[in-house]
Tab-separated table of C-alpha atoms in Angstrom:
chain	number	residue	atom	x	y	z
A	1	MET	CA	223.530	33.947	111.396
A	2	MET	CA	221.879	30.686	111.343
A	3	THR	CA	218.100	30.638	112.006
A	4	LEU	CA	216.812	28.413	114.563
A	5	ILE	CA	213.591	26.593	113.579
A	6	GLY	CA	211.274	24.470	115.541
A	7	LYS	CA	211.528	25.368	119.135
A	8	LYS	CA	210.879	23.527	121.563
A	9	LYS	CA	207.781	24.534	123.705
A	10	GLY	CA	207.784	24.640	127.898
A	11	ILE	CA	210.884	25.878	130.246
A	12	THR	CA	214.106	26.242	128.874
A	13	ARG	CA	217.377	27.111	130.988
A	14	ARG	CA	217.438	30.126	129.072
A	15	GLY	CA	214.047	30.968	129.677
A	16	PHE	CA	214.482	30.197	133.243
A	17	LEU	CA	217.462	32.371	133.813
A	18	ALA	CA	215.671	34.849	131.772
A	19	GLY	CA	212.898	33.936	134.769
A	20	ALA	CA	214.709	34.255	137.550
A	21	SER	CA	216.932	37.128	136.787
A	22	ALA	CA	213.609	39.276	135.507
A	23	GLY	CA	213.377	41.100	138.598
A	24	LEU	CA	216.878	42.895	138.645
A	25	ALA	CA	217.472	46.379	137.591
A	26	ALA	CA	219.667	46.108	134.346
A	27	PRO	CA	222.840	47.747	136.433
A	28	ALA	CA	222.741	44.078	138.197
A	29	ILE	CA	222.234	41.639	135.905
A	30	LEU	CA	225.166	44.024	133.512
A	31	THR	CA	227.716	43.362	135.988
A	32	ARG	CA	227.011	39.527	136.118
A	33	THR	CA	227.540	39.197	132.252
A	34	ARG	CA	230.191	37.984	131.758
A	35	ALA	CA	231.914	40.464	129.506
A	36	TYR	CA	232.302	42.337	132.767
A	37	ALA	CA	233.768	39.486	134.151
A	38	ALA	CA	237.846	39.885	135.574
A	39	ASP	CA	238.431	36.169	134.269
A	40	PRO	CA	235.794	34.964	132.207
A	41	VAL	CA	235.006	31.107	132.316
A	42	VAL	CA	233.203	29.351	129.240
A	43	LYS	CA	232.148	25.744	130.686
A	44	ILE	CA	232.038	22.808	128.790
A	45	GLY	CA	229.958	19.851	130.028
A	46	HIS	CA	231.272	16.234	129.252
A	47	VAL	CA	229.007	13.345	129.695
A	48	SER	CA	230.609	9.766	128.867
A	49	PRO	CA	230.196	6.370	130.037
A	50	ARG	CA	232.608	6.242	133.296
A	51	THR	CA	231.631	2.689	134.457
A	52	GLY	CA	228.746	0.317	133.562
A	53	PRO	CA	228.975	-2.200	130.487
A	54	LEU	CA	230.005	0.677	127.457
A	55	ALA	CA	233.392	1.738	129.913
A	56	GLY	CA	235.325	0.189	127.450
A	57	PHE	CA	234.267	3.179	125.323
A	58	ALA	CA	235.302	5.774	127.935
A	59	GLU	CA	238.659	3.746	128.821
A	60	ALA	CA	241.038	6.755	128.484
A	61	ASP	CA	239.135	9.397	129.766
A	62	ASP	CA	241.396	10.615	132.338
A	63	TYR	CA	244.062	10.530	130.057
A	64	VAL	CA	242.681	12.537	127.489
A	65	LEU	CA	241.135	14.954	129.764
A	66	GLU	CA	244.067	15.961	131.908
A	67	GLY	CA	245.738	16.947	128.780
A	68	ILE	CA	243.485	18.851	127.469
A	69	ARG	CA	243.360	20.945	130.365
A	70	LYS	CA	247.107	21.615	130.824
A	71	VAL	CA	246.582	22.759	127.283
A	72	LEU	CA	244.014	24.997	127.864
A	73	ALA	CA	245.476	25.626	131.825
A	74	ALA	CA	245.929	28.885	130.475
A	75	GLY	CA	242.751	29.807	128.875
A	76	VAL	CA	241.694	30.589	125.794
A	77	GLU	CA	241.585	33.428	123.246
A	78	ASN	CA	237.990	34.835	121.813
A	79	ASN	CA	238.037	38.829	120.049
A	80	GLY	CA	240.685	39.518	122.448
A	81	LYS	CA	239.798	38.351	125.835
A	82	THR	CA	241.256	35.175	127.371
A	83	TYR	CA	238.664	33.077	128.935
A	84	GLN	CA	239.704	30.215	131.369
A	85	VAL	CA	238.408	27.347	130.366
A	86	GLU	CA	236.073	24.840	132.961
A	87	ILE	CA	235.818	20.894	132.272
A	88	ILE	CA	232.742	19.137	134.288
A	89	SER	CA	232.280	16.196	133.141
A	90	LYS	CA	229.717	13.380	133.842
A	91	ASP	CA	229.759	9.674	134.376
A	92	SER	CA	226.486	8.328	132.421
A	93	GLN	CA	227.431	4.693	133.448
A	94	SER	CA	226.540	3.203	130.331
A	95	ASN	CA	222.365	4.208	130.928
A	96	PRO	CA	220.806	6.518	128.769
A	97	ASN	CA	218.168	7.038	131.473
A	98	ARG	CA	221.136	8.132	133.832
A	99	ALA	CA	222.603	10.400	130.449
A	100	ALA	CA	219.938	12.695	130.298
A	101	GLU	CA	219.933	12.865	134.416
A	102	VAL	CA	223.353	14.536	134.187
A	103	ALA	CA	223.320	16.377	131.531
A	104	SER	CA	219.916	17.732	132.758
A	105	GLU	CA	222.258	18.522	135.749
A	106	LEU	CA	225.040	20.280	133.637
A	107	ILE	CA	222.501	22.718	131.502
A	108	LEU	CA	220.588	23.801	134.508
A	109	GLY	CA	222.908	22.777	137.322
A	110	ASP	CA	226.058	24.238	136.331
A	111	GLU	CA	225.102	26.617	133.630
A	112	VAL	CA	227.425	24.933	130.972
A	113	ASP	CA	227.676	27.276	127.608
A	114	ILE	CA	228.305	24.083	125.681
A	115	ILE	CA	227.712	20.132	126.136
A	116	VAL	CA	229.536	16.923	124.633
A	117	ALA	CA	229.378	13.627	124.603
A	118	ALA	CA	230.689	10.282	123.299
A	119	SER	CA	230.165	6.467	123.344
A	120	THR	CA	227.462	4.306	121.383
A	121	PRO	CA	223.758	5.838	120.821
A	122	ASP	CA	222.611	5.002	124.274
A	123	THR	CA	225.392	8.394	125.861
A	124	THR	CA	224.944	10.612	122.534
A	125	ASN	CA	221.379	10.953	121.923
A	126	PRO	CA	220.356	11.345	125.330
A	127	VAL	CA	222.690	14.441	125.829
A	128	SER	CA	221.702	15.700	122.512
A	129	ASP	CA	217.803	15.535	123.500
A	130	GLN	CA	218.266	17.005	126.447
A	131	ALA	CA	220.727	20.124	124.441
A	132	GLU	CA	217.502	20.675	122.110
A	133	LEU	CA	215.416	20.701	124.914
A	134	ASN	CA	216.837	23.141	126.784
A	135	GLU	CA	218.579	25.523	124.105
A	136	VAL	CA	222.417	24.587	124.849
A	137	PRO	CA	224.741	23.694	122.217
A	138	CYS	CA	225.932	20.783	121.548
A	139	VAL	CA	228.177	18.390	120.171
A	140	THR	CA	229.234	14.539	120.332
A	141	THR	CA	230.872	11.545	118.988
A	142	ASP	CA	231.622	7.842	118.741
A	143	CYS	CA	228.583	6.643	117.282
A	144	PRO	CA	227.664	6.296	114.098
A	145	TRP	CA	225.451	8.813	112.374
A	146	GLN	CA	222.480	7.267	111.709
A	147	PRO	CA	221.303	5.096	115.101
A	148	TYR	CA	222.025	9.573	116.566
A	149	PHE	CA	219.867	11.130	113.599
A	150	PHE	CA	217.214	8.557	112.963
A	151	GLY	CA	216.987	7.294	116.492
A	152	ARG	CA	216.368	11.192	117.883
A	153	ASN	CA	213.456	11.113	115.132
A	154	GLY	CA	215.723	13.671	113.167
A	155	ASP	CA	214.216	14.630	109.614
A	156	PRO	CA	216.669	14.717	107.079
A	157	ALA	CA	215.231	17.985	105.845
A	158	THR	CA	214.586	19.753	108.724
A	159	GLY	CA	217.697	18.873	111.340
A	160	PHE	CA	218.117	19.448	114.623
A	161	ASP	CA	218.769	23.227	115.746
A	162	TYR	CA	221.324	22.673	118.506
A	163	THR	CA	222.819	19.642	118.384
A	164	TYR	CA	225.618	18.852	115.778
A	165	HIS	CA	227.709	15.472	115.761
A	166	PHE	CA	230.928	13.225	113.606
A	167	PHE	CA	231.752	10.108	113.248
A	168	TRP	CA	230.815	7.921	110.473
A	169	GLY	CA	227.887	6.081	109.327
A	170	LEU	CA	226.120	2.767	108.382
A	171	GLU	CA	227.146	3.317	104.666
A	172	ASP	CA	230.750	3.184	105.330
A	173	VAL	CA	230.630	0.595	107.556
A	174	ILE	CA	229.337	-1.768	105.327
A	175	LYS	CA	231.112	-1.077	102.635
A	176	ALA	CA	234.439	-1.635	105.442
A	177	PHE	CA	232.998	-5.132	106.373
A	178	LEU	CA	231.514	-6.046	102.025
A	179	ALA	CA	235.220	-4.954	101.016
A	180	LEU	CA	236.965	-7.146	103.865
A	181	TRP	CA	234.808	-9.785	103.161
A	182	GLU	CA	235.364	-9.901	99.551
A	183	GLU	CA	238.849	-10.408	99.919
A	184	SER	CA	238.406	-13.365	102.603
A	185	GLY	CA	236.699	-15.392	99.017
A	186	VAL	CA	234.713	-17.420	101.741
A	187	GLU	CA	231.443	-18.331	100.830
A	188	ARG	CA	228.762	-15.712	100.767
A	189	LYS	CA	226.888	-16.541	103.358
A	190	VAL	CA	226.426	-14.067	106.692
A	191	GLY	CA	225.004	-14.557	109.907
A	192	GLY	CA	223.530	-11.160	111.931
A	193	LEU	CA	223.765	-10.799	115.743
A	194	PHE	CA	221.024	-6.743	116.095
A	195	PRO	CA	220.483	-6.455	119.392
A	196	ASN	CA	216.751	-4.571	120.386
A	197	ASP	CA	219.015	-1.650	121.152
A	198	ALA	CA	219.454	1.868	119.139
A	199	ASP	CA	222.860	-0.041	118.146
A	200	GLY	CA	221.170	-2.968	116.819
A	201	ASN	CA	218.267	-1.969	115.255
A	202	ALA	CA	219.996	0.816	113.438
A	203	TRP	CA	222.099	-2.025	111.677
A	204	GLY	CA	219.589	-4.357	111.225
A	205	ASP	CA	217.393	-2.225	109.402
A	206	GLU	CA	215.640	-3.467	106.213
A	207	ILE	CA	215.811	0.258	104.572
A	208	HIS	CA	219.056	1.885	106.017
A	209	GLY	CA	221.048	-1.094	107.811
A	210	PHE	CA	222.361	-4.113	106.918
A	211	PRO	CA	220.497	-6.697	105.136
A	212	PRO	CA	219.656	-3.899	101.461
A	213	ALA	CA	223.418	-4.246	101.401
A	214	LEU	CA	224.146	-7.590	101.900
A	215	ILE	CA	222.040	-8.249	99.396
A	216	GLY	CA	222.387	-6.285	96.684
A	217	SER	CA	225.408	-7.438	96.864
A	218	GLY	CA	224.904	-10.713	96.275
A	219	PHE	CA	225.630	-11.881	99.743
A	220	GLU	CA	222.800	-14.499	102.061
A	221	LEU	CA	221.888	-13.225	105.086
A	222	THR	CA	220.313	-15.175	107.864
A	223	ASP	CA	219.091	-12.775	110.882
A	224	PRO	CA	217.653	-14.856	113.843
A	225	GLY	CA	215.678	-11.183	114.855
A	226	ARG	CA	216.709	-8.901	117.771
A	227	TYR	CA	217.954	-10.456	120.871
A	228	GLN	CA	218.296	-8.648	124.239
A	229	PRO	CA	221.630	-7.113	125.147
A	230	LEU	CA	223.351	-8.958	127.846
A	231	THR	CA	221.314	-11.696	127.251
A	232	ASP	CA	222.931	-15.430	128.541
A	233	ASP	CA	222.319	-18.133	126.191
A	234	PHE	CA	223.107	-17.606	121.744
A	235	SER	CA	221.779	-21.618	120.810
A	236	SER	CA	219.004	-20.318	118.542
A	237	GLN	CA	221.442	-18.075	116.757
A	238	ILE	CA	223.693	-20.427	116.884
A	239	SER	CA	221.585	-23.435	115.417
A	240	ALA	CA	220.528	-21.025	112.901
A	241	PHE	CA	223.776	-20.039	111.523
A	242	LYS	CA	224.835	-23.906	111.701
A	243	GLU	CA	221.684	-24.911	109.762
A	244	ALA	CA	222.529	-21.748	107.157
A	245	GLY	CA	225.197	-22.179	106.506
A	246	CYS	CA	227.266	-19.322	107.470
A	247	ASP	CA	230.482	-18.684	107.066
A	248	ILE	CA	230.479	-15.188	108.004
A	249	ILE	CA	229.387	-13.399	111.483
A	250	THR	CA	228.685	-10.136	112.103
A	251	GLY	CA	226.276	-8.009	113.668
A	252	ASN	CA	226.919	-5.211	116.559
A	253	MET	CA	227.462	-6.394	120.099
A	254	ILE	CA	228.771	-4.957	123.619
A	255	PRO	CA	231.895	-7.058	125.059
A	256	PRO	CA	229.769	-9.291	126.967
A	257	ASP	CA	227.068	-10.472	124.322
A	258	PHE	CA	230.407	-10.791	122.630
A	259	GLY	CA	232.280	-13.066	125.004
A	260	THR	CA	228.970	-15.558	125.189
A	261	PHE	CA	228.041	-15.264	121.863
A	262	TRP	CA	232.175	-16.875	121.025
A	263	SER	CA	232.349	-19.321	123.639
A	264	GLN	CA	228.812	-20.904	123.023
A	265	SER	CA	229.867	-21.251	119.411
A	266	ALA	CA	233.272	-23.230	120.692
A	267	GLN	CA	230.532	-25.477	122.861
A	268	GLN	CA	228.366	-26.502	120.044
A	269	GLY	CA	231.273	-26.892	117.328
A	270	PHE	CA	230.272	-24.151	114.917
A	271	ASN	CA	233.264	-22.611	113.375
A	272	PRO	CA	232.982	-20.277	110.957
A	273	LYS	CA	235.664	-18.378	108.538
A	274	VAL	CA	235.337	-14.399	109.311
A	275	VAL	CA	233.885	-13.175	112.750
A	276	THR	CA	233.378	-9.185	112.008
A	277	ILE	CA	231.521	-7.265	114.838
A	278	GLY	CA	231.274	-4.005	115.354
A	279	LYS	CA	231.799	-2.497	118.843
A	280	ALA	CA	232.464	-4.979	120.612
A	281	LEU	CA	236.082	-6.161	119.019
A	282	LEU	CA	237.147	-2.280	119.611
A	283	PHE	CA	238.787	-3.257	122.349
A	284	PRO	CA	242.321	-5.134	123.214
A	285	SER	CA	241.678	-6.061	126.348
A	286	VAL	CA	238.660	-8.263	125.320
A	287	ILE	CA	240.914	-9.992	122.408
A	288	GLU	CA	242.839	-10.274	125.403
A	289	SER	CA	240.140	-11.587	127.670
A	290	LEU	CA	239.107	-14.297	124.910
A	291	GLY	CA	242.560	-15.428	124.785
A	292	GLU	CA	243.656	-17.150	121.222
A	293	ARG	CA	240.193	-17.183	119.991
A	294	GLY	CA	240.666	-13.273	120.101
A	295	ASN	CA	243.220	-14.196	117.244
A	296	GLY	CA	241.313	-13.447	113.620
A	297	LEU	CA	238.057	-11.503	114.684
A	298	THR	CA	237.793	-8.938	112.189
A	299	SER	CA	236.273	-5.779	112.707
A	300	GLU	CA	235.635	-2.108	111.628
A	301	ILE	CA	238.341	0.742	112.475
A	302	TRP	CA	238.251	4.506	113.600
A	303	TRP	CA	240.981	5.034	114.271
A	304	THR	CA	244.667	3.387	115.018
A	305	PRO	CA	248.334	4.968	115.705
A	306	ASP	CA	249.045	4.644	111.916
A	307	HIS	CA	246.005	7.639	110.433
A	308	PRO	CA	247.388	9.806	108.979
A	309	PHE	CA	246.258	12.990	110.411
A	310	SER	CA	247.579	15.410	113.927
A	311	SER	CA	245.763	17.148	116.444
A	312	SER	CA	244.756	20.713	115.593
A	313	LEU	CA	245.152	21.420	119.374
A	314	THR	CA	248.230	19.637	120.501
A	315	GLY	CA	250.153	18.694	117.085
A	316	VAL	CA	250.693	15.510	118.405
A	317	SER	CA	250.085	13.264	115.501
A	318	ALA	CA	248.411	9.703	116.110
A	319	LYS	CA	250.628	7.843	116.500
A	320	GLN	CA	252.307	9.855	119.275
A	321	LEU	CA	248.586	10.131	120.841
A	322	ALA	CA	248.458	6.764	121.182
A	323	GLU	CA	252.148	6.311	123.006
A	324	GLY	CA	251.101	8.902	125.197
A	325	TYR	CA	248.175	7.351	126.472
A	326	THR	CA	250.430	3.776	126.814
A	327	ALA	CA	253.498	5.793	128.469
A	328	SER	CA	250.650	6.565	130.653
A	329	SER	CA	248.565	4.140	131.585
A	330	GLY	CA	250.605	0.841	131.002
A	331	ARG	CA	247.491	-0.458	129.241
A	332	PRO	CA	247.155	-0.457	124.754
A	333	TRP	CA	246.011	2.472	123.107
A	334	THR	CA	242.186	1.898	122.157
A	335	GLN	CA	240.783	3.262	118.979
A	336	PRO	CA	237.893	5.546	121.334
A	337	ILE	CA	240.971	8.147	122.445
A	338	GLY	CA	241.357	9.685	118.458
A	339	PHE	CA	237.365	10.888	118.887
A	340	LYS	CA	237.979	11.828	122.354
A	341	HIS	CA	240.520	14.402	121.791
A	342	ALA	CA	239.124	15.749	118.406
A	343	LEU	CA	235.736	16.216	120.388
A	344	PHE	CA	237.976	18.965	122.764
A	345	GLU	CA	239.989	20.092	120.085
A	346	VAL	CA	236.414	20.674	118.036
A	347	THR	CA	235.502	22.287	121.167
A	348	THR	CA	237.979	24.734	121.955
A	349	ASP	CA	237.692	25.854	117.635
A	350	ILE	CA	234.143	26.342	118.165
A	351	ILE	CA	234.823	28.659	121.538
A	352	ARG	CA	238.145	30.540	119.857
A	353	ARG	CA	235.734	31.416	116.478
A	354	SER	CA	232.480	31.960	118.462
A	355	ALA	CA	231.631	36.063	118.018
A	356	ASP	CA	229.869	35.966	121.216
A	357	LEU	CA	230.485	33.728	123.972
A	358	ASP	CA	227.199	34.489	125.974
A	359	ASP	CA	225.100	33.777	122.725
A	360	PRO	CA	223.983	30.477	122.621
A	361	ASN	CA	222.741	31.588	118.620
A	362	ALA	CA	226.975	33.485	118.096
A	363	ILE	CA	227.770	29.860	119.469
A	364	LEU	CA	225.422	27.702	116.801
A	365	GLU	CA	226.861	29.800	114.610
A	366	ALA	CA	230.415	28.931	115.453
A	367	ILE	CA	229.140	24.915	114.895
A	368	SER	CA	228.367	25.324	111.846
A	369	LYS	CA	230.684	26.845	110.113
A	370	THR	CA	233.474	24.518	111.003
A	371	ASP	CA	236.379	23.513	109.101
A	372	LEU	CA	238.546	21.541	111.096
A	373	ALA	CA	241.497	18.728	110.694
A	374	THR	CA	241.775	16.941	113.855
A	375	VAL	CA	243.663	14.011	115.074
A	376	VAL	CA	240.644	11.624	112.876
A	377	GLY	CA	240.212	13.713	110.314
A	378	HIS	CA	238.363	17.171	108.872
A	379	VAL	CA	235.021	17.753	110.322
A	380	ASN	CA	233.108	20.099	108.335
A	381	TRP	CA	229.175	20.361	108.305
A	382	ASP	CA	228.067	21.313	105.348
A	383	PHE	CA	229.146	18.350	103.462
A	384	GLY	CA	226.512	16.296	105.149
A	385	PRO	CA	224.711	13.623	104.347
A	386	VAL	CA	222.565	15.211	105.955
A	387	LYS	CA	221.936	18.117	108.610
A	388	ASN	CA	224.428	18.082	110.986
A	389	VAL	CA	226.746	15.325	110.332
A	390	SER	CA	229.816	15.657	110.038
A	391	LYS	CA	231.902	12.000	108.901
A	392	THR	CA	234.910	10.999	109.136
A	393	PRO	CA	236.727	7.893	107.837
A	394	LEU	CA	236.807	4.291	108.251
A	395	VAL	CA	237.902	1.342	106.863
A	396	ALA	CA	238.697	-2.529	108.176
A	397	GLY	CA	240.915	-4.787	110.234
A	398	GLN	CA	241.976	-7.426	112.429
A	399	TRP	CA	243.161	-8.498	115.439
A	400	GLN	CA	246.118	-10.450	114.535
A	401	LYS	CA	249.097	-12.282	117.317
A	402	GLY	CA	252.587	-10.222	117.071
A	403	ALA	CA	255.900	-9.851	119.071
A	404	ASN	CA	253.737	-8.378	121.594
A	405	GLY	CA	251.135	-9.730	121.665
A	406	MET	CA	247.731	-8.909	119.885
A	407	GLU	CA	247.975	-6.365	117.294
A	408	LEU	CA	245.586	-4.101	115.006
A	409	VAL	CA	246.302	-4.181	111.931
A	410	ILE	CA	244.650	-2.186	108.759
A	411	THR	CA	243.924	-4.964	105.850
A	412	SER	CA	241.273	-2.788	104.257
A	413	ASN	CA	241.181	0.192	102.973
A	414	HIS	CA	239.117	1.291	99.991
A	415	SER	CA	236.858	3.927	101.010
A	416	ALA	CA	239.362	5.588	102.583
A	417	PRO	CA	242.663	5.359	100.593
A	418	GLU	CA	244.553	8.345	102.157
A	419	ILE	CA	244.649	5.178	105.267
A	420	PRO	CA	247.559	2.664	104.952
A	421	THR	CA	246.869	-1.158	105.002
A	422	THR	CA	249.358	-2.493	107.750
A	423	GLY	CA	248.261	-6.342	107.206
A	424	THR	CA	247.261	-8.581	105.426
A	425	LEU	CA	243.024	-10.928	105.920
A	426	GLN	CA	243.263	-14.335	107.751
A	427	LEU	CA	240.641	-16.731	108.347
A	428	LEU	CA	240.024	-18.108	111.278
A	429	SER	CA	241.486	-21.745	111.356
């Protein structure tokens, strides 16, 4: 059994419930425990940005949740008993304060047994902080591990007690981007667009972020400094990039910010040869909104129908999962689909293996011993890179005009050769 350290002071969910029931006689308490219930239920709390500027990350939530609920409708076996699974999902509204608020509601009001969350540090971090504070097991994904871990003041020597995360890291996206740029053959001058938020500050960090990696690989970085999200003027950044002769533009932006930057670049005659932006260029809807100027943009690629992985929960391949979403919604597949599904693969596996679903420590023990092949790759927290973090593979690629409109093709797989390339890089015209 893992040893828990660094307990938080104050009233936790567990302490509150214990105090509330202290006056009850022992037999009454026993009749209320899940072990004695006719139809025991395990509750999963889920937080995601359904609305607001990050809503693209949650576009497939309804499809994924509907599928997971169908699969789990008959319950989950644990220690010879069948548990019904109740998933309670709440919208963070793309706001970290709201994410913390709904996480608290799930923990203290709905009394969930485990809480999960996805989609950028604006969601994962406040939810994880509430889980840590209230001593509730938590699993998150869909956020580079550095903004998740260091953004929460994590100490690599001790990690966290209740909160676990799986995704790739900045070192992986840096390697993927550098490999893509090496293949392009363009001038090694890069302009950086890093917002003043958790992601942007992590990507632009002078120790853990892009600057030292670029310099160490012979690239010259022009970084005009942090900009405020949802700004309406990128003239100063564009001017700095033009003056420095930047052929490559990179950064981490929300879709509205990139749309503003790319439109103003055209207006001001700035025409880089390679534009590789994290976050904003993940979604087909964003690329479609850019029209012809979406063709040739590049990005990191977390997951595609061509990834050679299958679901441990349903057995469907990445391709089948993506095609199912398109058939159901009439919309193109999106990268977060795989990770939203994998989040519940991992959670279901934890529920099945937990020695005692009434004991958060037993659930934590099950989390820490996860060793699961999922639709996004292998999840195992034994291998780091720091405590509480498990990494998934990452590649890079480009949006190219195909027979059915814009298609995301994998052009660089140096860090994950098990994932096949599906095209070659083309410079922006």
